[in-house]
Amino acid sequence: MSYTLNNGLPTQLDGHDTAPPPLPPWLKGFLVTSKKREDVAAAGREIANLCNDLFFKLAYDDLGVPASMVKPGETEVPYDFAEPLLIPGCPGSVFVALRPDNNTVNVRMIAEDLIEEADKVGAAGWTKTSHVQRLIPVERVAPEADLDRLAAKIIDSHFPRVKPGDDLNKKLPSFRVHYEEHSAAMHLRKMDVEKKIADMVPSDYPVNLNDPTTTILVSVAGASCMMSVVTGYASHEKFHHFHIHSAADLSPKKATVTPASVWTQPGLAQAA
């Protein structure tokens, strides 16, 4: 399968004197960064190729529900394919969207599985992400100016309010907020964003800055804000920064040849 990377800018606009438009708010997938800025397109293709691999998709698509019987909001919807998209105004990152847009897959689990597979295979065989630096799951996207509304949706789905009659002995997960920018169109102060979002979480959930159960990830890339809630993101844990390893990372000797992904045509993986 081949891909055409879309930079998201209408052809009649000049990106040099026009504020970058945000990504569509219905997207769901991954924010991908590359080891070298010039390889960001290749990094996006590598992640898309892995997600489109038949055997990998079967782990998430075997739901047994015909498309004609899908009920929005009730039926689980698998993803059909992954598509890499350039992020307007953000040359160092790419967004890999899972299609269709109404899919219900867990992007956090997919990112974790890819990272665990890279570590398990190790330097002996993992060469499919030679350009990828980080693979950050994204549950929801919104324009940067709509950060508050986006945060409210994420918090409502992951941190429900404790109601009278709920099991008070049930331990609620602790959390922290992590904010980062990737060529943000509008610079925001990290501490201000993190405090504001933390204050939106119901007070029943404890804050833990050092070893939280969950982490609310907030990333601004270009004019788009992306959010998700993840586990294992503390500095001593496996999924810190969602760094994905390649053979060159894991081998004592750095690889001298960058092999193409087995899911691409020869030469595509090296093209930026």
Short mmCIF file of C-alpha atoms in Angstrom, two decimals:
data_model
loop_
_atom_site.label_atom_id
_atom_site.label_comp_id
_atom_site.label_asym_id
_atom_site.label_seq_id
_atom_site.Cartn_x
_atom_site.Cartn_y
_atom_site.Cartn_z
CA MET A 1 0.00 0.00 0.00
CA SER A 2 1.35 3.44 -0.94
CA TYR A 3 0.55 6.74 0.70
CA THR A 4 0.32 10.37 -0.30
CA LEU A 5 1.30 12.70 2.52
CA ASN A 6 -1.11 15.61 2.85
CA ASN A 7 0.27 18.81 4.35
CA GLY A 8 -3.22 20.07 5.18
CA LEU A 9 -2.79 23.51 3.53
CA PRO A 10 -5.12 24.55 0.68
CA THR A 11 -3.07 25.11 -2.46
CA GLN A 12 -4.22 28.72 -2.78
CA LEU A 13 -2.71 29.66 0.62
CA ASP A 14 0.91 30.54 1.29
CA GLY A 15 2.18 28.80 4.42
CA HIS A 16 4.77 31.52 5.02
CA ASP A 17 2.23 34.27 5.75
CA THR A 18 -0.76 32.24 6.92
CA ALA A 19 -1.27 30.78 10.38
CA PRO A 20 -1.24 26.97 10.09
CA PRO A 21 -4.69 25.38 10.22
CA PRO A 22 -5.33 22.72 12.89
CA LEU A 23 -5.85 19.08 12.09
CA PRO A 24 -9.50 17.97 11.82
CA PRO A 25 -10.95 17.37 15.31
CA TRP A 26 -12.31 13.92 14.45
CA LEU A 27 -8.88 12.35 14.01
CA LYS A 28 -7.51 9.63 16.29
CA GLY A 29 -4.10 7.98 16.10
CA PHE A 30 -0.50 8.84 16.91
CA LEU A 31 1.83 11.82 17.06
CA VAL A 32 5.11 10.54 15.60
CA THR A 33 8.51 12.21 15.85
CA SER A 34 11.64 11.22 13.97
CA LYS A 35 15.29 10.98 14.94
CA LYS A 36 16.10 13.55 12.25
CA ARG A 37 13.69 16.27 11.15
CA GLU A 38 14.25 15.49 7.47
CA ASP A 39 13.08 11.90 8.04
CA VAL A 40 9.69 12.74 9.56
CA ALA A 41 7.74 11.60 6.46
CA ALA A 42 9.57 8.26 6.48
CA ALA A 43 8.81 7.85 10.21
CA GLY A 44 5.12 8.34 9.54
CA ARG A 45 5.15 5.75 6.78
CA GLU A 46 6.93 3.25 9.03
CA ILE A 47 4.26 3.49 11.74
CA ALA A 48 1.46 3.35 9.16
CA ASN A 49 3.02 0.24 7.60
CA LEU A 50 3.20 -1.50 10.98
CA CYS A 51 -0.42 -0.66 11.79
CA ASN A 52 -1.50 -1.87 8.34
CA ASP A 53 0.30 -5.20 8.67
CA LEU A 54 -2.32 -7.95 8.36
CA PHE A 55 -1.23 -9.93 11.41
CA PHE A 56 -1.03 -6.83 13.60
CA LYS A 57 -4.49 -5.66 12.49
CA LEU A 58 -6.05 -9.03 13.26
CA ALA A 59 -5.30 -8.47 16.95
CA TYR A 60 -7.62 -5.45 16.92
CA ASP A 61 -10.06 -6.07 14.06
CA ASP A 62 -11.49 -9.49 14.93
CA LEU A 63 -14.78 -8.12 16.24
CA GLY A 64 -17.12 -10.18 14.06
CA VAL A 65 -19.60 -7.33 13.42
CA PRO A 66 -20.67 -6.64 9.81
CA ALA A 67 -20.38 -2.98 8.83
CA SER A 68 -24.12 -2.82 8.11
CA MET A 69 -24.88 -3.71 11.74
CA VAL A 70 -22.58 -1.18 13.39
CA LYS A 71 -24.46 1.08 15.83
CA PRO A 72 -22.66 4.35 16.64
CA GLY A 73 -21.82 4.56 20.31
CA GLU A 74 -22.71 0.91 20.93
CA THR A 75 -20.72 -1.33 18.59
CA GLU A 76 -16.94 -1.59 18.61
CA VAL A 77 -15.52 -0.32 15.34
CA PRO A 78 -12.13 -1.61 14.14
CA TYR A 79 -9.74 0.50 12.11
CA ASP A 80 -9.35 -0.35 8.41
CA PHE A 81 -6.03 1.32 7.74
CA ALA A 82 -3.55 3.89 9.05
CA GLU A 83 -2.72 7.04 7.09
CA PRO A 84 0.25 9.39 7.69
CA LEU A 85 -0.56 13.12 7.58
CA LEU A 86 1.85 16.02 7.78
CA ILE A 87 0.92 18.48 10.55
CA PRO A 88 0.58 22.06 9.26
CA GLY A 89 3.15 24.33 10.86
CA CYS A 90 5.01 21.45 12.53
CA PRO A 91 7.91 20.22 10.36
CA GLY A 92 9.37 17.88 12.98
CA SER A 93 6.33 15.67 13.59
CA VAL A 94 3.74 13.72 11.63
CA PHE A 95 0.28 12.44 12.57
CA VAL A 96 -0.71 8.86 11.75
CA ALA A 97 -4.50 8.69 11.64
CA LEU A 98 -6.48 5.48 12.07
CA ARG A 99 -9.37 5.18 9.62
CA PRO A 100 -12.33 5.20 9.68
CA ASP A 101 -12.53 8.15 12.02
CA ASN A 102 -15.24 6.54 14.17
CA ASN A 103 -13.04 3.58 15.14
CA THR A 104 -13.08 2.58 18.80
CA VAL A 105 -9.63 0.98 19.11
CA ASN A 106 -7.39 1.75 22.08
CA VAL A 107 -4.50 3.78 20.66
CA ARG A 108 -2.58 3.52 23.93
CA MET A 109 -2.57 -0.28 23.71
CA ILE A 110 -1.42 -0.20 20.09
CA ALA A 111 1.49 2.12 20.94
CA GLU A 112 2.47 -0.06 23.90
CA ASP A 113 2.35 -3.23 21.79
CA LEU A 114 4.61 -1.75 19.12
CA ILE A 115 7.13 -0.58 21.73
CA GLU A 116 7.08 -3.95 23.53
CA GLU A 117 7.55 -5.78 20.22
CA ALA A 118 10.57 -3.61 19.43
CA ASP A 119 12.13 -4.40 22.80
CA LYS A 120 11.29 -8.13 22.58
CA VAL A 121 12.73 -8.63 19.11
CA GLY A 122 15.70 -6.44 19.97
CA ALA A 123 18.69 -5.61 17.87
CA ALA A 124 18.62 -9.02 16.17
CA GLY A 125 15.58 -8.23 14.07
CA TRP A 126 13.77 -4.96 14.74
CA THR A 127 14.47 -2.69 11.78
CA LYS A 128 10.95 -1.51 10.94
CA THR A 129 11.17 1.83 12.75
CA SER A 130 14.62 3.04 11.80
CA HIS A 131 13.46 6.67 11.52
CA VAL A 132 10.98 6.82 14.42
CA GLN A 133 11.89 8.49 17.71
CA ARG A 134 8.57 8.62 19.60
CA LEU A 135 5.11 7.14 19.12
CA ILE A 136 2.62 9.14 21.21
CA PRO A 137 -0.99 7.87 21.35
CA VAL A 138 -3.67 10.48 20.66
CA GLU A 139 -7.28 9.88 21.67
CA ARG A 140 -8.66 13.26 20.64
CA VAL A 141 -7.59 16.29 18.61
CA ALA A 142 -8.80 19.89 18.73
CA PRO A 143 -7.63 23.35 17.67
CA GLU A 144 -5.15 24.75 20.19
CA ALA A 145 -7.66 27.44 21.19
CA ASP A 146 -10.13 24.71 22.22
CA LEU A 147 -7.76 23.09 24.71
CA ASP A 148 -10.20 23.57 27.62
CA ARG A 149 -13.08 21.84 25.86
CA LEU A 150 -10.82 19.02 24.71
CA ALA A 151 -9.54 18.52 28.27
CA ALA A 152 -13.10 18.41 29.63
CA LYS A 153 -14.01 15.57 27.21
CA ILE A 154 -10.89 13.55 28.06
CA ILE A 155 -11.33 14.04 31.82
CA ASP A 156 -15.03 13.11 31.72
CA SER A 157 -14.24 9.81 29.98
CA HIS A 158 -11.31 8.80 32.21
CA PHE A 159 -12.05 10.40 35.57
CA PRO A 160 -15.79 10.03 36.29
CA ARG A 161 -17.10 11.85 39.32
CA VAL A 162 -17.71 9.76 42.42
CA LYS A 163 -21.46 9.52 42.99
CA PRO A 164 -23.37 8.77 46.19
CA GLY A 165 -23.56 5.00 46.57
CA ASP A 166 -20.29 4.31 44.72
CA ASP A 167 -17.85 1.92 46.37
CA LEU A 168 -15.84 4.23 48.61
CA ASN A 169 -13.30 1.46 49.29
CA LYS A 170 -12.31 1.33 45.65
CA LYS A 171 -8.93 2.98 45.24
CA LEU A 172 -9.01 5.71 42.61
CA PRO A 173 -6.01 6.13 40.28
CA SER A 174 -3.55 8.92 40.92
CA PHE A 175 -2.56 11.18 38.06
CA ARG A 176 -0.30 13.93 36.79
CA VAL A 177 -0.47 16.17 33.72
CA HIS A 178 2.36 16.36 31.18
CA TYR A 179 2.40 19.19 28.63
CA GLU A 180 4.77 19.52 25.68
CA GLU A 181 4.99 21.57 22.49
CA HIS A 182 6.09 20.69 18.97
CA SER A 183 6.46 23.93 16.95
CA ALA A 184 3.32 25.27 18.61
CA ALA A 185 1.52 28.08 16.77
CA MET A 186 0.71 29.72 20.11
CA HIS A 187 3.18 29.21 22.94
CA LEU A 188 1.60 28.32 26.28
CA ARG A 189 3.31 28.14 29.66
CA LYS A 190 3.83 24.53 30.69
CA MET A 191 3.06 25.04 34.38
CA ASP A 192 -0.09 27.05 33.65
CA VAL A 193 -1.50 24.38 31.31
CA GLU A 194 -0.69 21.50 33.65
CA LYS A 195 -2.24 23.23 36.67
CA LYS A 196 -5.37 24.26 34.79
CA ILE A 197 -6.04 20.74 33.52
CA ALA A 198 -5.22 19.16 36.89
CA ASP A 199 -7.78 21.47 38.51
CA MET A 200 -10.42 20.12 36.12
CA VAL A 201 -10.03 16.56 37.43
CA PRO A 202 -12.48 15.74 40.27
CA SER A 203 -10.81 16.23 43.65
CA ASP A 204 -11.41 12.57 44.57
CA TYR A 205 -8.46 11.61 42.33
CA PRO A 206 -5.08 12.22 44.01
CA VAL A 207 -2.25 14.05 42.28
CA ASN A 208 1.10 12.24 42.21
CA LEU A 209 3.90 14.03 40.39
CA ASN A 210 6.56 11.34 40.88
CA ASP A 211 4.88 7.97 40.43
CA PRO A 212 1.31 8.42 39.12
CA THR A 213 -1.00 5.60 38.08
CA THR A 214 -2.02 7.55 34.99
CA THR A 215 -0.68 10.52 33.06
CA ILE A 216 -2.75 13.00 31.08
CA LEU A 217 -0.66 13.74 27.99
CA VAL A 218 -1.20 17.12 26.34
CA SER A 219 0.76 17.81 23.15
CA VAL A 220 0.47 20.88 20.95
CA ALA A 221 1.81 20.44 17.42
CA GLY A 222 1.40 23.36 15.05
CA ALA A 223 -2.09 24.71 15.76
CA SER A 224 -3.44 21.34 16.97
CA CYS A 225 -3.84 20.15 20.53
CA MET A 226 -3.75 16.40 21.15
CA MET A 227 -4.63 14.55 24.35
CA SER A 228 -4.72 11.06 25.80
CA VAL A 229 -4.51 9.30 29.16
CA VAL A 230 -1.77 6.70 29.51
CA THR A 231 -0.09 4.45 32.07
CA GLY A 232 3.58 3.62 32.58
CA TYR A 233 4.76 7.12 31.69
CA ALA A 234 6.79 7.86 34.84
CA SER A 235 10.50 8.42 34.25
CA HIS A 236 11.45 4.95 35.54
CA GLU A 237 8.77 3.08 33.57
CA LYS A 238 8.79 1.37 30.18
CA PHE A 239 6.60 3.82 28.28
CA HIS A 240 8.27 7.02 29.43
CA HIS A 241 8.00 9.45 26.51
CA PHE A 242 6.74 6.52 24.35
CA HIS A 243 10.19 6.14 22.85
CA ILE A 244 10.27 3.34 20.28
CA HIS A 245 13.54 1.50 19.78
CA SER A 246 15.19 0.33 16.60
CA ALA A 247 18.01 -2.11 15.97
CA ALA A 248 20.48 0.78 16.01
CA ASP A 249 19.25 1.81 19.47
CA LEU A 250 19.51 -1.66 20.97
CA SER A 251 22.70 -2.93 19.35
CA PRO A 252 26.16 -2.28 20.84
CA LYS A 253 27.27 -1.55 17.30
CA LYS A 254 25.30 1.07 15.44
CA ALA A 255 23.76 -0.21 12.24
CA THR A 256 25.50 1.04 9.12
CA VAL A 257 22.64 0.25 6.73
CA THR A 258 19.06 1.47 7.11
CA PRO A 259 16.89 -1.35 5.74
CA ALA A 260 13.54 -0.64 4.12
CA SER A 261 10.41 -1.85 5.86
CA VAL A 262 9.21 -5.18 4.50
CA TRP A 263 5.77 -3.61 4.03
CA THR A 264 6.95 -0.90 1.62
CA GLN A 265 8.22 -0.86 -1.89
CA PRO A 266 12.03 -0.72 -2.11
CA GLY A 267 13.31 2.75 -1.42
CA LEU A 268 10.11 4.17 0.05
CA ALA A 269 11.25 3.83 3.65
CA GLN A 270 14.31 5.95 3.00
CA ALA A 271 12.42 8.72 1.21
CA ALA A 272 11.75 11.76 3.38
#
